[in-house]
């Protein structure tokens, strides 16, 4: 009877281990498989682990003091409920991807679990006698080991990642070296590196549109701006017929741009911005600035051209250290300058002046003055390689918004959405509010706020709330704790707080938006969309 009950108990608990493990591996994947970052995330979200710690401690104490089968049945039921609470869910915006790396980590994870189960089996091989009256077991180590495998899963998942690190490093280096070989075999391919705290993905899309009108061009897709993202793009998509390769370069830590340059070896550079993003991992603005300019360092070493957003004060601090620099922006000192900007809810018009004094009037569908900067940077680069401005008129007119970056979604009826879900930085939020202000409508903001801003996160979200109060008729905040600084910022301005609603999730927020009654058309700005690990 003891053996049968233990087997049932072990199987039930194993289901909980599988479900709980998949949830933890999902969070580890969202944290980029970086164990230090995942550990920091676990500390920040410690409330998530309070319930399992209480369950584990309570069951350990009760088992250690020796309790009978009815109590262990209760433990089994608790483990079943815990498994149900942690089962994989369809609600995630970005579900766990079962990549080869995840498969390898899961294998290591279940080997660790198997070791714990083996210890439990061996320790329980001597069957204790159970006296009449359901007196306590004398051998409770098997149950403690099985329970440990379940409730220590949050530690076993990152431990599996650490154990696998040597083999993962070897595999990554093999793929990266293969990508380097492919690039080395195409000496005529011209490579452009693009980086910045914000605007780099938009710049990549805009430049690709313009270059593709003249040349066979490949760009890194979506947000493939990591070493493995660039490697995958090269190995799977680069063809001998490509003439230009646009490589977006992202970084969350010091020297990560330099690592990407070692793979792509870009000929030219575009730096779109330097600002307060990923401060938690960079540590300081100076670290961000120096890391972004690792791209300029790499390009200067090969005598390439460096295109810089001359309206960005931080960029201008470093611009004088480099040669062959071209500044673009709205201010007078820029080499490529945009003037006479006319912005409406239908699009934007502006005039471009080149270093030689040539002028040309452009029209585009993109919303907002800030988009002029990125399109101007793309125009500057194309003109710099010899494409006449007149040949860029039609490609600029055809440029579409980048998905989730001030993308206008008119679903018909009384509601239009401005999808700005991928902008989680102070500059992007300010620009989005300006765009919202262009519309003669009932203006509604839906946001969970900004993250990864380090010690300045509360201050910057407070300022976001202040700015939002000036631009919006209604404000819907997503997540009570996350958005408290925004709420306080709104309140500090004397805004009518009856027009502020705090929702638990996005679905509730959209339901509230639909419930607002107004004679005007509703324009809803969806500003930022936090991933599942927030």
Coordinates of C-alpha atoms in Angstrom, one line a residue:
X1 CA 0.0 0.0 0.0
X2 CA 2.9 2.3 0.8
X3 CA 4.5 1.7 -2.5
X4 CA 1.3 2.3 -4.5
X5 CA 0.5 5.5 -2.6
X6 CA 4.0 6.8 -3.1
X7 CA 3.8 6.1 -6.9
X8 CA 0.5 7.9 -7.2
X9 CA 1.9 10.8 -5.2
X10 CA 5.0 11.0 -7.3
X11 CA 3.1 11.0 -10.6
X12 CA 0.7 13.7 -9.4
X13 CA 3.6 15.9 -8.3
X14 CA 5.4 15.3 -11.6
X15 CA 2.5 16.9 -13.4
X16 CA 3.0 19.9 -11.2
X17 CA 6.7 19.9 -11.9
X18 CA 6.1 19.9 -15.7
X19 CA 3.6 22.7 -15.6
X20 CA 5.6 24.8 -13.1
X21 CA 8.8 24.2 -15.1
X22 CA 7.3 25.3 -18.4
X23 CA 6.2 28.6 -16.7
X24 CA 9.7 29.2 -15.3
X25 CA 11.4 28.4 -18.7
X26 CA 9.0 30.8 -20.4
X27 CA 10.1 33.6 -18.0
X28 CA 13.7 32.6 -18.5
X29 CA 13.3 32.8 -22.3
X30 CA 11.6 36.3 -22.0
X31 CA 14.7 37.3 -19.9
X32 CA 17.0 36.4 -22.8
X33 CA 18.3 33.2 -21.1
X34 CA 20.5 35.4 -19.1
X35 CA 20.7 33.9 -15.6
X36 CA 21.8 37.1 -13.8
X37 CA 19.0 39.1 -15.3
X38 CA 16.5 36.3 -14.6
X39 CA 17.7 36.2 -10.9
X40 CA 17.1 39.9 -10.7
X41 CA 13.7 39.4 -12.2
X42 CA 12.9 36.7 -9.6
X43 CA 13.9 39.1 -6.8
X44 CA 11.8 41.8 -8.2
X45 CA 8.8 39.5 -8.6
X46 CA 9.3 37.7 -5.2
X47 CA 5.6 37.8 -4.5
X48 CA 5.2 35.2 -7.3
X49 CA 7.1 32.7 -5.1
X50 CA 5.6 33.4 -1.7
X51 CA 2.8 30.9 -2.1
X52 CA 5.0 28.0 -3.2
X53 CA 7.5 28.8 -0.4
X54 CA 4.7 28.6 2.2
X55 CA 3.4 25.4 0.7
X56 CA 6.9 23.8 0.6
X57 CA 7.8 24.9 4.2
X58 CA 4.4 23.8 5.6
X59 CA 4.6 20.4 3.9
X60 CA 8.2 19.9 4.9
X61 CA 7.4 20.7 8.6
X62 CA 4.4 18.4 8.7
X63 CA 6.2 15.6 7.0
X64 CA 9.2 16.0 9.2
X65 CA 7.0 15.7 12.3
X66 CA 5.5 12.5 10.9
X67 CA 1.9 12.6 9.7
X68 CA -0.3 9.9 8.3
X69 CA -1.7 9.0 5.0
X70 CA -4.8 11.2 5.1
X71 CA -2.5 14.2 5.6
X72 CA -0.4 13.1 2.7
X73 CA -3.5 12.8 0.6
X74 CA -4.2 16.4 1.4
X75 CA -0.7 17.2 0.2
X76 CA -1.3 15.4 -3.1
X77 CA -4.5 17.4 -3.6
X78 CA -2.5 20.6 -2.9
X79 CA 0.1 19.6 -5.5
X80 CA -2.7 19.0 -8.0
X81 CA -4.2 22.4 -7.4
X82 CA -0.7 23.9 -7.7
X83 CA -0.2 22.2 -11.0
X84 CA -3.5 23.5 -12.3
X85 CA -2.6 27.1 -11.2
X86 CA 0.7 26.9 -13.2
X87 CA -0.5 25.1 -16.3
X88 CA 0.5 26.6 -19.6
X89 CA -2.0 29.3 -20.6
X90 CA -3.1 30.8 -24.0
X91 CA -3.4 34.2 -22.4
X92 CA 0.3 34.9 -23.0
X93 CA 1.1 37.5 -25.6
X94 CA 4.4 35.8 -26.5
X95 CA 4.2 32.1 -25.6
X96 CA 7.1 29.8 -24.9
X97 CA 8.9 28.9 -28.1
X98 CA 10.1 25.3 -28.1
X99 CA 13.5 26.0 -29.7
X100 CA 16.4 23.5 -29.8
X101 CA 17.9 25.4 -26.9
X102 CA 14.7 25.1 -24.8
X103 CA 14.7 21.3 -25.6
X104 CA 18.2 21.0 -24.4
X105 CA 17.4 22.9 -21.2
X106 CA 14.3 20.8 -20.6
X107 CA 16.4 17.7 -21.0
X108 CA 18.9 18.9 -18.3
X109 CA 16.0 20.0 -16.1
X110 CA 14.3 16.6 -16.2
X111 CA 17.6 14.8 -15.5
X112 CA 17.9 16.9 -12.3
X113 CA 14.3 16.0 -11.4
X114 CA 15.1 12.4 -12.2
X115 CA 18.0 12.4 -9.8
X116 CA 15.8 13.7 -7.1
X117 CA 13.2 11.1 -7.9
X118 CA 15.9 8.4 -7.9
X119 CA 17.0 9.5 -4.4
X120 CA 13.4 9.4 -3.3
X121 CA 13.0 5.9 -4.7
X122 CA 16.2 4.6 -3.2
X123 CA 15.4 6.1 0.2
X124 CA 12.0 4.5 0.2
X125 CA 13.1 1.1 -0.9
X126 CA 12.8 -0.2 2.7
X127 CA 9.1 -0.5 3.2
X128 CA 8.2 0.7 6.7
X129 CA 5.5 -1.0 8.6
X130 CA 2.3 1.1 9.1
X131 CA 0.6 0.2 12.3
X132 CA -3.2 0.0 12.6
X133 CA -4.7 3.4 13.3
X134 CA -2.9 5.4 10.5
X135 CA 0.0 6.2 12.7
X136 CA 2.8 8.4 11.2
X137 CA 5.2 7.1 8.6
X138 CA 8.7 6.4 9.8
X139 CA 10.2 7.1 6.3
X140 CA 9.2 10.5 4.9
X141 CA 12.4 11.3 2.9
X142 CA 10.9 10.1 -0.4
X143 CA 8.0 12.5 0.0
X144 CA 10.3 15.4 0.9
X145 CA 12.5 14.7 -2.1
X146 CA 9.5 14.6 -4.5
X147 CA 8.1 17.8 -3.0
X148 CA 11.5 19.5 -3.3
X149 CA 11.6 18.7 -7.0
X150 CA 8.3 20.5 -7.4
X151 CA 8.8 23.6 -5.2
X152 CA 12.4 24.1 -6.1
X153 CA 11.6 24.2 -9.8
X154 CA 12.2 28.0 -9.9
X155 CA 15.9 27.3 -9.0
X156 CA 16.2 24.1 -11.1
X157 CA 15.2 26.0 -14.3
X158 CA 18.0 28.6 -14.2
X159 CA 20.4 25.9 -12.8
X160 CA 19.7 23.9 -16.0
X161 CA 20.6 27.0 -18.0
X162 CA 23.9 27.4 -16.1
X163 CA 24.8 23.7 -16.6
X164 CA 24.1 24.0 -20.3
X165 CA 26.0 27.2 -20.8
X166 CA 29.3 25.7 -22.1
X167 CA 27.5 23.7 -24.8
X168 CA 25.3 26.7 -25.7
X169 CA 28.3 28.9 -26.0
X170 CA 30.0 26.4 -28.3
X171 CA 26.8 26.0 -30.5
X172 CA 26.4 29.8 -30.7
X173 CA 30.0 30.3 -31.6
X174 CA 29.7 27.7 -34.4
X175 CA 26.7 29.5 -35.9
X176 CA 28.3 32.9 -35.5
X177 CA 31.5 31.8 -37.2
X178 CA 29.4 30.3 -40.0
X179 CA 27.6 33.6 -40.5
X180 CA 31.0 35.4 -40.5
X181 CA 32.2 33.0 -43.2
X182 CA 29.1 33.7 -45.4
X183 CA 29.7 37.5 -45.1
X184 CA 33.4 37.2 -45.8
X185 CA 32.5 35.3 -49.0
X186 CA 30.5 38.3 -50.2
X187 CA 33.1 41.1 -50.4
X188 CA 30.9 43.3 -52.6
X189 CA 28.0 43.3 -50.1
X190 CA 27.7 46.7 -48.5
X191 CA 26.7 46.5 -44.8
X192 CA 25.0 49.2 -42.8
X193 CA 24.8 49.1 -39.0
X194 CA 21.9 50.9 -37.3
X195 CA 21.7 51.5 -33.6
X196 CA 20.1 53.8 -31.1
X197 CA 18.1 53.9 -27.8
X198 CA 15.0 54.4 -29.9
X199 CA 14.1 54.8 -33.6
X200 CA 16.5 52.1 -34.9
X201 CA 13.8 49.6 -36.0
X202 CA 11.9 52.4 -37.7
X203 CA 15.0 53.7 -39.4
X204 CA 15.8 50.1 -40.6
X205 CA 12.3 49.8 -42.2
X206 CA 12.4 53.2 -43.8
X207 CA 16.0 52.8 -45.1
X208 CA 15.1 49.4 -46.5
X209 CA 12.1 50.9 -48.4
X210 CA 14.3 53.6 -50.0
X211 CA 17.3 51.4 -50.8
X212 CA 15.1 48.6 -52.2
X213 CA 13.8 51.0 -54.8
X214 CA 17.3 51.1 -56.2
X215 CA 19.2 48.0 -55.0
X216 CA 18.6 44.4 -53.9
X217 CA 18.5 44.9 -50.2
X218 CA 18.2 42.6 -47.1
X219 CA 17.4 43.8 -43.6
X220 CA 17.3 42.0 -40.3
X221 CA 13.6 41.2 -39.8
X222 CA 11.4 42.4 -36.9
X223 CA 13.5 42.9 -33.8
X224 CA 16.3 40.5 -34.8
X225 CA 19.0 42.8 -33.4
X226 CA 21.0 40.3 -31.2
X227 CA 24.0 38.2 -32.2
X228 CA 21.9 35.2 -32.8
X229 CA 19.2 37.3 -34.6
X230 CA 21.8 38.7 -37.0
X231 CA 23.3 35.2 -37.4
X232 CA 20.0 33.6 -38.3
X233 CA 19.3 36.4 -40.8
X234 CA 22.6 35.9 -42.6
X235 CA 22.5 32.1 -42.6
X236 CA 18.9 31.8 -43.7
X237 CA 18.2 34.8 -45.8
X238 CA 21.3 36.4 -47.3
X239 CA 21.7 35.6 -51.0
X240 CA 24.6 36.2 -53.4
X241 CA 22.4 38.6 -55.3
X242 CA 22.0 41.0 -52.3
X243 CA 23.8 44.3 -52.7
X244 CA 23.0 45.9 -49.3
X245 CA 22.6 44.4 -45.9
X246 CA 20.9 46.6 -43.2
X247 CA 21.8 45.3 -39.8
X248 CA 19.8 46.5 -36.8
X249 CA 22.0 46.4 -33.6
X250 CA 20.4 46.3 -30.2
X251 CA 22.0 46.3 -26.8
X252 CA 21.0 46.1 -23.1
X253 CA 24.5 45.9 -21.7
X254 CA 27.9 47.5 -22.2
X255 CA 30.0 46.3 -25.2
X256 CA 27.1 44.4 -26.9
X257 CA 27.2 46.7 -30.0
X258 CA 30.9 45.9 -30.3
X259 CA 30.0 42.2 -30.3
X260 CA 27.5 42.7 -33.1
X261 CA 30.1 44.7 -35.1
X262 CA 32.5 41.7 -34.8
X263 CA 29.9 39.7 -36.6
X264 CA 28.7 42.1 -39.3
X265 CA 31.7 44.3 -39.8
X266 CA 29.6 47.2 -41.1
X267 CA 30.9 49.7 -43.7
X268 CA 28.6 52.6 -42.6
X269 CA 26.8 53.5 -39.4
X270 CA 23.6 55.3 -38.5
X271 CA 23.0 56.2 -34.8
X272 CA 19.4 57.4 -34.3
X273 CA 19.4 58.4 -30.7
X274 CA 20.8 58.0 -27.2
X275 CA 18.5 58.2 -24.2
X276 CA 17.2 56.8 -21.0
X277 CA 16.4 53.2 -22.0
X278 CA 17.6 50.0 -20.4
X279 CA 19.1 52.0 -17.6
X280 CA 18.7 49.0 -15.2
X281 CA 21.2 46.9 -17.2
X282 CA 23.5 49.7 -18.5
X283 CA 23.8 51.5 -15.2
X284 CA 24.3 55.0 -16.6
X285 CA 23.7 57.2 -19.5
X286 CA 27.5 57.4 -20.2
X287 CA 27.5 53.6 -20.6
X288 CA 24.6 53.8 -23.1
X289 CA 26.4 56.5 -25.0
X290 CA 29.7 54.7 -25.3
X291 CA 28.1 51.4 -26.2
X292 CA 26.0 53.0 -29.0
X293 CA 29.2 54.6 -30.4
X294 CA 31.0 51.3 -30.5
X295 CA 29.3 51.1 -33.9
X296 CA 30.9 54.4 -34.9
X297 CA 34.3 53.1 -33.6
X298 CA 34.0 50.0 -35.8
X299 CA 33.0 52.0 -38.9
X300 CA 35.7 54.7 -38.5
X301 CA 38.3 51.9 -38.4
X302 CA 37.4 51.0 -42.0
X303 CA 36.9 54.6 -43.2
X304 CA 33.1 54.4 -43.6
X305 CA 30.5 57.1 -43.3
X306 CA 28.8 57.8 -39.9
X307 CA 25.3 59.3 -40.0
X308 CA 24.2 60.8 -36.7
X309 CA 21.0 62.4 -35.4
X310 CA 22.3 65.9 -34.9
X311 CA 19.2 66.9 -32.8
X312 CA 20.2 64.5 -30.0
X313 CA 22.3 66.4 -27.4
X314 CA 24.0 63.2 -26.1
X315 CA 25.0 62.2 -29.6
X316 CA 26.4 65.7 -30.2
X317 CA 28.7 65.2 -27.2
X318 CA 30.6 62.5 -29.1
X319 CA 30.1 63.5 -32.7
X320 CA 33.3 65.7 -32.8
X321 CA 35.5 62.7 -32.0
X322 CA 34.8 61.1 -35.4
X323 CA 35.7 61.8 -39.0
X324 CA 33.4 61.4 -42.1
X325 CA 30.4 62.3 -40.1
X326 CA 27.1 63.5 -41.6
X327 CA 24.5 65.1 -39.2
X328 CA 20.8 64.9 -40.0
X329 CA 17.9 66.6 -38.2
X330 CA 15.7 69.7 -37.8
X331 CA 18.2 72.1 -36.3
X332 CA 20.3 74.5 -38.3
X333 CA 23.7 72.9 -37.7
X334 CA 22.8 69.6 -39.5
X335 CA 24.2 68.7 -42.8
X336 CA 20.9 67.2 -43.9
X337 CA 18.1 69.3 -42.6
X338 CA 14.3 69.1 -42.7
X339 CA 12.3 72.4 -42.6
X340 CA 8.8 73.7 -43.3
X341 CA 7.3 70.7 -41.6
X342 CA 3.5 70.4 -42.0
X343 CA 1.9 67.7 -39.8
X344 CA -1.8 66.6 -39.8
X345 CA -3.8 63.5 -39.0
X346 CA -3.4 62.5 -42.7
X347 CA 0.4 62.6 -42.9
X348 CA 3.4 64.9 -43.0
X349 CA 5.2 67.1 -45.5
X350 CA 8.7 68.5 -45.2
X351 CA 11.5 70.0 -47.2
X352 CA 15.0 68.4 -47.2
X353 CA 18.1 70.5 -47.7
X354 CA 21.4 68.7 -48.5
X355 CA 24.9 69.7 -47.6
X356 CA 25.3 71.3 -51.1
X357 CA 22.2 73.4 -50.6
X358 CA 19.9 71.3 -52.9
X359 CA 16.2 71.3 -51.8
X360 CA 13.3 68.9 -52.3
X361 CA 9.8 68.7 -50.9
X362 CA 8.7 65.3 -49.6
X363 CA 5.2 63.9 -48.6
X364 CA 4.6 60.8 -46.5
X365 CA 1.8 59.0 -44.8
X366 CA 3.6 58.7 -41.4
X367 CA 2.2 60.7 -38.5
X368 CA 4.3 63.1 -36.4
X369 CA 7.3 65.4 -36.6
X370 CA 9.5 62.8 -34.9
X371 CA 9.1 60.5 -37.9
X372 CA 10.6 63.2 -40.1
X373 CA 13.9 62.6 -38.3
X374 CA 14.1 58.9 -39.1
X375 CA 12.9 59.3 -42.7
X376 CA 15.4 62.2 -43.1
X377 CA 18.2 59.9 -41.9
X378 CA 17.2 57.3 -44.5
X379 CA 17.1 60.0 -47.2
X380 CA 20.5 61.3 -46.1
X381 CA 22.1 57.9 -46.4
X382 CA 20.6 57.2 -49.8
X383 CA 21.7 60.6 -51.1
X384 CA 25.1 60.0 -49.6
X385 CA 25.6 56.9 -51.8
X386 CA 24.5 58.8 -54.9
X387 CA 20.7 58.4 -55.2
X388 CA 19.2 61.7 -56.4
X389 CA 16.5 63.2 -54.2
X390 CA 13.9 63.1 -57.0
X391 CA 14.3 59.3 -57.1
X392 CA 13.3 59.1 -53.5
X393 CA 10.1 61.1 -53.7
X394 CA 7.8 58.1 -54.6
X395 CA 9.5 55.6 -52.1
X396 CA 9.1 58.1 -49.3
X397 CA 5.4 58.6 -50.2
X398 CA 4.9 54.8 -50.1
X399 CA 6.5 54.3 -46.7
X400 CA 4.1 52.6 -44.3
X401 CA 4.1 52.8 -40.5
X402 CA 6.3 50.1 -38.8
X403 CA 4.0 47.6 -37.1
X404 CA 3.2 48.6 -33.4
X405 CA 5.0 52.0 -33.8
X406 CA 2.4 54.7 -34.2
X407 CA 0.5 52.4 -36.6
X408 CA -3.0 53.8 -37.3
X409 CA -5.6 51.0 -37.1
X410 CA -9.0 52.1 -38.3
X411 CA -11.4 49.3 -37.6
X412 CA -14.4 51.2 -38.7
X413 CA -17.2 52.5 -36.5
X414 CA -16.5 55.0 -33.8
X415 CA -13.1 53.9 -32.6
X416 CA -9.6 54.2 -34.2
X417 CA -6.5 52.8 -32.5
X418 CA -3.0 54.2 -32.7
X419 CA -0.9 51.2 -32.0
X420 CA 2.4 52.3 -30.4
X421 CA 2.9 49.1 -28.4
X422 CA 6.6 48.8 -28.9
X423 CA 7.7 52.2 -27.6
X424 CA 8.8 52.0 -24.0
X425 CA 10.9 55.0 -23.6
X426 CA 10.3 58.7 -22.5
X427 CA 11.0 60.2 -26.0
X428 CA 8.6 57.7 -27.7
X429 CA 5.9 58.4 -25.2
X430 CA 6.2 62.2 -25.6
X431 CA 6.1 61.8 -29.4
X432 CA 3.0 59.6 -29.2
X433 CA 1.1 62.1 -27.1
X434 CA 1.9 64.8 -29.6
X435 CA 0.5 62.6 -32.4
X436 CA -2.6 61.9 -30.3
X437 CA -3.0 65.7 -30.0
X438 CA -3.3 66.1 -33.8
X439 CA -6.8 64.5 -33.8
X440 CA -10.0 66.5 -33.3
X441 CA -11.6 63.7 -31.4
X442 CA -12.1 62.1 -28.0
X443 CA -8.5 61.3 -27.1
X444 CA -8.0 58.2 -25.0
X445 CA -4.7 56.8 -23.7
X446 CA -4.2 53.1 -22.7
X447 CA -0.8 52.3 -21.1
X448 CA 1.0 50.1 -18.6
X449 CA 3.8 52.7 -18.4
X450 CA 7.5 52.4 -19.0
X451 CA 9.9 49.9 -17.6
X452 CA 13.7 49.1 -17.4
X453 CA 14.5 52.7 -16.5
X454 CA 16.4 51.9 -13.4
X455 CA 16.4 54.5 -10.5
X456 CA 14.6 57.0 -12.8
X457 CA 11.7 54.8 -13.6
X458 CA 9.3 56.3 -11.0
X459 CA 10.3 59.9 -11.9
X460 CA 9.9 59.4 -15.7
X461 CA 6.6 57.6 -15.3
X462 CA 5.4 60.5 -13.1
X463 CA 6.4 63.0 -15.9
X464 CA 4.6 60.8 -18.4
X465 CA 1.4 61.1 -16.3
X466 CA 1.8 64.9 -16.2
X467 CA 2.2 65.1 -20.0
X468 CA -0.7 62.6 -20.5
X469 CA -3.1 64.8 -18.5
X470 CA -2.5 67.7 -21.0
X471 CA -3.3 65.6 -24.1
X472 CA -6.0 63.1 -23.1
X473 CA -9.7 63.3 -22.4
X474 CA -9.6 59.8 -20.8
X475 CA -6.8 57.8 -19.4
X476 CA -6.8 54.0 -18.8
X477 CA -3.9 52.6 -16.9
X478 CA -3.1 48.9 -17.0
X479 CA -1.8 47.4 -13.7
X480 CA -2.3 49.2 -10.4
X481 CA 1.2 48.8 -9.0
X482 CA 3.1 49.4 -12.2
X483 CA 1.2 52.6 -13.1
X484 CA 1.1 54.2 -9.6
X485 CA 3.7 56.9 -10.6
X486 CA 1.7 57.8 -13.7
X487 CA -1.5 58.0 -11.6
X488 CA 0.3 60.3 -9.2
X489 CA 1.6 62.5 -12.1
X490 CA -1.9 62.8 -13.5
X491 CA -3.3 63.7 -10.1
X492 CA -0.7 66.4 -9.5
X493 CA -2.0 68.5 -12.4
X494 CA -5.5 68.8 -11.0
X495 CA -6.9 66.5 -13.8
X496 CA -10.4 65.2 -13.4
X497 CA -9.6 61.8 -11.8
X498 CA -13.1 60.5 -12.7
X499 CA -11.7 60.2 -16.2
X500 CA -8.9 58.0 -15.1
X501 CA -9.5 54.2 -14.8
X502 CA -7.0 51.5 -13.6
X503 CA -7.6 48.1 -15.2
X504 CA -6.1 44.8 -14.2
X505 CA -5.3 43.8 -17.8
X506 CA -5.5 44.9 -21.4
X507 CA -8.9 43.2 -22.1
X508 CA -10.5 45.1 -19.2
X509 CA -8.9 48.3 -20.4
X510 CA -10.3 47.9 -24.0
X511 CA -13.7 47.1 -22.5
X512 CA -13.6 50.3 -20.5
X513 CA -12.6 52.2 -23.7
X514 CA -15.6 50.8 -25.5
X515 CA -17.9 51.7 -22.6
X516 CA -17.0 55.5 -22.8
X517 CA -19.9 57.5 -24.4
X518 CA -19.0 60.4 -26.5
X519 CA -20.4 62.3 -29.6
X520 CA -16.9 62.5 -31.1
X521 CA -14.9 59.7 -32.7
X522 CA -12.7 58.0 -30.2
X523 CA -8.9 57.9 -31.0
X524 CA -7.2 55.4 -28.7
X525 CA -3.4 55.5 -28.2
X526 CA -2.1 52.1 -27.1
X527 CA 1.2 53.2 -25.6
X528 CA 3.5 50.3 -24.8
X529 CA 2.6 46.7 -24.2
X530 CA 4.6 45.0 -21.5
X531 CA 5.8 41.4 -22.1
X532 CA 4.5 38.5 -20.0
X533 CA 7.4 38.7 -17.5
X534 CA 6.1 42.1 -16.2

